mmCIF file of C-alpha atoms in Angstrom:
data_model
loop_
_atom_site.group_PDB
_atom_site.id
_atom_site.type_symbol
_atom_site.label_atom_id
_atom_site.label_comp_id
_atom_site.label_asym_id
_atom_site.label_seq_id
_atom_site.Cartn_x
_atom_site.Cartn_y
_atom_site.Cartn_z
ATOM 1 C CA UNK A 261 98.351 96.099 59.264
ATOM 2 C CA UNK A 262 95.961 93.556 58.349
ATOM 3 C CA UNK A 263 95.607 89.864 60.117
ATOM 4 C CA UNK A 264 96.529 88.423 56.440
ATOM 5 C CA UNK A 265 99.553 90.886 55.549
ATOM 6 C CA UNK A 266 100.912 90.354 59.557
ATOM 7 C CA UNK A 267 100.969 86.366 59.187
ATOM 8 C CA UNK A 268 102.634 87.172 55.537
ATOM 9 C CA UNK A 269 105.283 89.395 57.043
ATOM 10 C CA UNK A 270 105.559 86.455 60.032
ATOM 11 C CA UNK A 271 105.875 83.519 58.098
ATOM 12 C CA UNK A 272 108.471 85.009 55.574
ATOM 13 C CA UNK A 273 110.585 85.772 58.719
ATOM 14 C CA UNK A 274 110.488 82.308 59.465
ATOM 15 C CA UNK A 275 111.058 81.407 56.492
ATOM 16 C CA UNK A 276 114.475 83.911 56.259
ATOM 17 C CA UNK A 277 115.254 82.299 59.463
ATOM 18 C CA UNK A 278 115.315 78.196 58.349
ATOM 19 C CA UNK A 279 116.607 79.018 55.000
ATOM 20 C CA UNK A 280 120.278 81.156 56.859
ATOM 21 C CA UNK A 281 119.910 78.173 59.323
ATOM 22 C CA UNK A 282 119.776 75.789 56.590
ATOM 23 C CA UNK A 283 122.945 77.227 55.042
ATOM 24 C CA UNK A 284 124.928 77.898 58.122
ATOM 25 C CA UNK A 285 124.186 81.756 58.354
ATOM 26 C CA UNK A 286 124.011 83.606 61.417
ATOM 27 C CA UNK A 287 120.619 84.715 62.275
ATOM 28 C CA UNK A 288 120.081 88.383 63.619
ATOM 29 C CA UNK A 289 117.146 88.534 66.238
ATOM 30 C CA UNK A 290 114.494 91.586 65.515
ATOM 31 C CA UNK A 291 112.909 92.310 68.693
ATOM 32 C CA UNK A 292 110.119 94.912 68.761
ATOM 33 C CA UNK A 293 108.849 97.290 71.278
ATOM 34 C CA UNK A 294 106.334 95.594 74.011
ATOM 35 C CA UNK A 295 104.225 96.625 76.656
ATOM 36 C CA UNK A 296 105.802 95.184 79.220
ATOM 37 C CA UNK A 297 102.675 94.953 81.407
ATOM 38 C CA UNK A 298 101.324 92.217 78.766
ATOM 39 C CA UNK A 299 104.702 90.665 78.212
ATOM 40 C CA UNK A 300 105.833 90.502 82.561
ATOM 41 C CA UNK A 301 102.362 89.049 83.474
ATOM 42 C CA UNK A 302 103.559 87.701 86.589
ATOM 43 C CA UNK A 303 104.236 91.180 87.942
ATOM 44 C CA UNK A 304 101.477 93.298 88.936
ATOM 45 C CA UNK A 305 101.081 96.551 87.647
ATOM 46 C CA UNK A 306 102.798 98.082 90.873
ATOM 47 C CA UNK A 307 105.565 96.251 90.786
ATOM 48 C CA UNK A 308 106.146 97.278 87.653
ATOM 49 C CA UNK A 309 105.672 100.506 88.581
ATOM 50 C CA UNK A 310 108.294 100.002 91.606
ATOM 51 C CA UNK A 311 111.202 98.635 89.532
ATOM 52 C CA UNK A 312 110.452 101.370 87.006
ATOM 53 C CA UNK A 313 110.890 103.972 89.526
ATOM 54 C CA UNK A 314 114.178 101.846 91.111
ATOM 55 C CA UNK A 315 115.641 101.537 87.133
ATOM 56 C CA UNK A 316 114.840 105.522 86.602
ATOM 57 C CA UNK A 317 116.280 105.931 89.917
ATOM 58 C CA UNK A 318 120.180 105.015 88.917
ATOM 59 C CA UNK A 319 119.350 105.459 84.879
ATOM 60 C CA UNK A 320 121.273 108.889 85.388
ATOM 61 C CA UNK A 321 121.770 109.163 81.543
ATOM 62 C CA UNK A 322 118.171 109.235 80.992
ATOM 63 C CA UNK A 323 118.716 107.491 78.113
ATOM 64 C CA UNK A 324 116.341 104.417 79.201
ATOM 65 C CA UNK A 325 119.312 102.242 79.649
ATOM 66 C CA UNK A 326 121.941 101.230 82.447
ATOM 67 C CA UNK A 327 125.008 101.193 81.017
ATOM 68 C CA UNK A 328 128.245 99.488 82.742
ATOM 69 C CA UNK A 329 129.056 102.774 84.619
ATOM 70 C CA UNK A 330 125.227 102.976 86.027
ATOM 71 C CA UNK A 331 124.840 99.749 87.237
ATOM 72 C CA UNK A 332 128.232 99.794 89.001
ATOM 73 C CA UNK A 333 127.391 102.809 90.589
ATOM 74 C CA UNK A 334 123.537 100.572 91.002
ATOM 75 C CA UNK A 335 125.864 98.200 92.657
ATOM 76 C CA UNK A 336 127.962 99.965 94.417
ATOM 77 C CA UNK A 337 124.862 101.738 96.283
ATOM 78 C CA UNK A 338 123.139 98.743 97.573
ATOM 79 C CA UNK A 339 125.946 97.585 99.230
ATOM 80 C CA UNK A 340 127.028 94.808 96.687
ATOM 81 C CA UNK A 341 129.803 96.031 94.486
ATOM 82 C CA UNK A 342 131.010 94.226 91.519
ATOM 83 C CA UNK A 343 134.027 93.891 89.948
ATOM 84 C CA UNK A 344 134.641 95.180 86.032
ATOM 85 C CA UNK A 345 134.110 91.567 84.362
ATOM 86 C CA UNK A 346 131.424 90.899 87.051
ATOM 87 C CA UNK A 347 129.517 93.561 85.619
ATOM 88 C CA UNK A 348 129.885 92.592 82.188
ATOM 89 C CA UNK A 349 128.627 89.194 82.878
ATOM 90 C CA UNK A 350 125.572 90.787 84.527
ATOM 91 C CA UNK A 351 124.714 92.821 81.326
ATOM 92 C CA UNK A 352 125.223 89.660 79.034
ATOM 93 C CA UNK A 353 123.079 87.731 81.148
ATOM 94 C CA UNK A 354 120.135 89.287 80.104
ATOM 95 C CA UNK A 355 121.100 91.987 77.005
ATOM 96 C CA UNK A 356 118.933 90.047 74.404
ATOM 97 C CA UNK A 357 120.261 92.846 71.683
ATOM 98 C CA UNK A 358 123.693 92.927 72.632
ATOM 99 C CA UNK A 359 124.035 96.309 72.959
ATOM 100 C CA UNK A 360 125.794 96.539 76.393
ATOM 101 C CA UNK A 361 123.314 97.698 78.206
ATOM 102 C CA UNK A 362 120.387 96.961 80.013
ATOM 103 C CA UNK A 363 116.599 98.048 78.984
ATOM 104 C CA UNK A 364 113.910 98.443 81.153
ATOM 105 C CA UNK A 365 112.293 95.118 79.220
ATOM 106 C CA UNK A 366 115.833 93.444 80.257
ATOM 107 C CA UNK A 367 115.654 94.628 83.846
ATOM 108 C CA UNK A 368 112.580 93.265 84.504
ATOM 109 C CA UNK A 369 114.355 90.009 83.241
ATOM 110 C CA UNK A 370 116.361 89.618 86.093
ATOM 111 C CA UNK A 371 113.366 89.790 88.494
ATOM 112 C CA UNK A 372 111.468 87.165 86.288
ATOM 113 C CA UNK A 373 114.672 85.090 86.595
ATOM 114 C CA UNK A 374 114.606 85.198 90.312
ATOM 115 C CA UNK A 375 111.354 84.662 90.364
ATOM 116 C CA UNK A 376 112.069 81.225 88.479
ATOM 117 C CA UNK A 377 114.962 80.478 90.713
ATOM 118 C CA UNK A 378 117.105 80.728 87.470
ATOM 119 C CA UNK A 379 119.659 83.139 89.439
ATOM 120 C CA UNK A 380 122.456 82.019 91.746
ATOM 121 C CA UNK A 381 122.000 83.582 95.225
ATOM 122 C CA UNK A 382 125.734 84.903 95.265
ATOM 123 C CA UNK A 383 125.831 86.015 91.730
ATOM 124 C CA UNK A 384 125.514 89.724 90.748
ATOM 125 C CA UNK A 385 122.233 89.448 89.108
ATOM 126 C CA UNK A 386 120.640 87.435 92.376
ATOM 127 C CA UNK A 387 122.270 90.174 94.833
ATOM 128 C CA UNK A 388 120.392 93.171 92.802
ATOM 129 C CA UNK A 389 117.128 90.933 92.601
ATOM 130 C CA UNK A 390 117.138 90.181 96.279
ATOM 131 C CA UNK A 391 118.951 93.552 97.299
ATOM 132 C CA UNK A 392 116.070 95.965 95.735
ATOM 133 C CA UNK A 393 113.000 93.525 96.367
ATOM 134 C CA UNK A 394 111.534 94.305 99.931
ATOM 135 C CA UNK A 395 111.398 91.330 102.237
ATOM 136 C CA UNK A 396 109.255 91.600 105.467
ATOM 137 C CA UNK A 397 111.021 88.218 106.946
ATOM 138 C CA UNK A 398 114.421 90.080 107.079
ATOM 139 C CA UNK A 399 113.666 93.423 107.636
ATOM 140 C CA UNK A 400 111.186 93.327 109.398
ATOM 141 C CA UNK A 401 107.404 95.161 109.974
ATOM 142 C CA UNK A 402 109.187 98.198 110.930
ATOM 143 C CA UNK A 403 111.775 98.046 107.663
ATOM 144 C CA UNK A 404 108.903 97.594 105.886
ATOM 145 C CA UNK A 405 107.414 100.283 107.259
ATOM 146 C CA UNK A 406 109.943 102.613 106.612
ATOM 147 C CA UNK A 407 110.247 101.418 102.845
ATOM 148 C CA UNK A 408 106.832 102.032 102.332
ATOM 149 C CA UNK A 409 106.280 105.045 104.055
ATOM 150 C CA UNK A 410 109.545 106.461 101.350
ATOM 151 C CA UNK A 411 107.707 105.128 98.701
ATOM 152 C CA UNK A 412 104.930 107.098 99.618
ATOM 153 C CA UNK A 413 106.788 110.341 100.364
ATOM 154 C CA UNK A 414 108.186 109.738 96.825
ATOM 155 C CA UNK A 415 104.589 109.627 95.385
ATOM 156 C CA UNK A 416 103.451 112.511 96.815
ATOM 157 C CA UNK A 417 106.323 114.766 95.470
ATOM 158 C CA UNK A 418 105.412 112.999 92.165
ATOM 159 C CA UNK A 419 101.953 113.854 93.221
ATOM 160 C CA UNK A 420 102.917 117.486 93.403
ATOM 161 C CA UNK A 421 104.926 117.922 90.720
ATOM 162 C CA UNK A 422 101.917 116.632 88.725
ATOM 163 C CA UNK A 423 99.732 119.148 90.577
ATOM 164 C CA UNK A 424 102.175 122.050 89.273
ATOM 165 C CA UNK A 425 101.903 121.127 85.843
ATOM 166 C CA UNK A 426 98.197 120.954 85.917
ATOM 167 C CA UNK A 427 97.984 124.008 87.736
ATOM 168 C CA UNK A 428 100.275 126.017 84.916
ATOM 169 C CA UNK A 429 97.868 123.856 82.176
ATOM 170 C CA UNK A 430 94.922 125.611 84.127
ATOM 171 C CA UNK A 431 96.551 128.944 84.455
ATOM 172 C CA UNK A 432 97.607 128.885 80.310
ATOM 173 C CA UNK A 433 93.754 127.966 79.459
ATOM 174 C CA UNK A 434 92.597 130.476 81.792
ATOM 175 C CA UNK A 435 94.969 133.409 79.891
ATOM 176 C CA UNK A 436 93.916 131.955 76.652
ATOM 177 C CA UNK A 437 89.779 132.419 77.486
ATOM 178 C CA UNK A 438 90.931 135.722 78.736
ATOM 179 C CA UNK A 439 92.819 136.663 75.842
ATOM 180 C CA UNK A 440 89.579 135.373 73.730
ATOM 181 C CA UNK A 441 87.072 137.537 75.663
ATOM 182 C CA UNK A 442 89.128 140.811 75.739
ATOM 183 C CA UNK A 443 89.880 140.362 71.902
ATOM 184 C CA UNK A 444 85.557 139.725 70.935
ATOM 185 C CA UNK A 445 84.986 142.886 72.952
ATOM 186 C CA UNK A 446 87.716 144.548 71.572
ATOM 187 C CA UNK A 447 86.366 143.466 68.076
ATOM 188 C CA UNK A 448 83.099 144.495 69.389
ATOM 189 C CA UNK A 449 84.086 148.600 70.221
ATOM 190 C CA UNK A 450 85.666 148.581 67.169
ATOM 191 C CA UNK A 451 82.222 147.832 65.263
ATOM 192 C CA UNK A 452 80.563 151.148 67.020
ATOM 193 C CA UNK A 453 83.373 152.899 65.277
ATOM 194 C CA UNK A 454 82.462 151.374 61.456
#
């Protein structure tokens, strides 16, 4: 899409949107896919990374979203259960598209939110924030320790699972050169014989 054509297609939007304002219309919000590296710049790539692995962790649908039954189970696992309308109010907090559910864009949300200070400390939101961030002050070097040293173990089966599909990648490509070579000298007995 060109620069001109992209401003075109931006300022008609805007446009849409005044003119349903302007008559007393309700105005459906288009979101589009981000990277969320560029959009969360006040994460670093590894914490990214770390609530990725955390929202993967209890996304047991792999569907790439926590529904109500995920992050009550979420809840329920960190030691901070929630009650049925508790929940709810934690997905509405921060489900820009009103599906029910929570996104890994609206995940990181909540930790931009307590980041701000824009979450109440007893609230469900603030207890998973503070609940799955690691805090040295309250547990401790030797909590943090351990967390790390899990984190690590759970890179390095990562790491190996990676290492197995590289190694069958290898093992195809070598078959396939064999394959190659036996079929050009193949080809090449069969020429004596023309």
């Amino acid at each position: 899409m060109s620069a001109e054509s992209e401003l075109f297609s931006v300022l008609n939007r805007r446009q849409q949107i005044n003119d349903a304002l302007e008559n007393g219309e309700e105005v459906k919000h288009t979101y589009r896919v981000v990277n969320v590296y560029t959009e969360f710049h006040e994460f670093s790539r590894k914490e990214i990374k770390d609530y990725q692995a955390t929202f993967s962790k209890y996304d047991v649908g792999n569907d790439g979203y926590l529904d109500l039954a995920e992050l009550k189970i979420m809840m329920e696992k960190l030691g901070a259960p929630q009650t049925h309308l508790g929940l709810k109010g934690m997905i509405a907090e921060v489900d820009e598209d009103k599906d029910g559910k929570i996104s890994f864009r609206e995940f990181l949300l909540i930790y931009r939110k307590a980041r701000a200070g824009e979450l109440e400390c007893d609230s469900g939101l603030g207890q998973l924030a503070r609940l799955t961030e690691i805090n040295v002050d309250e547990v401790g070097v030797n909590g943090a320790k351990n967390f790390f040293e899990a984190k690590i173990e759970q890179q390095l089966r990562t790491n190996k699972f990676h290492d197995e599909i590289r190694q069958e990648q290898e093992e195809k490509r070598r078959m396939e050169e064999e394959r190659i070579i036996r079929r050009q000298q193949f080809q090449q007995r069969a020429a004596v014989f023309q």
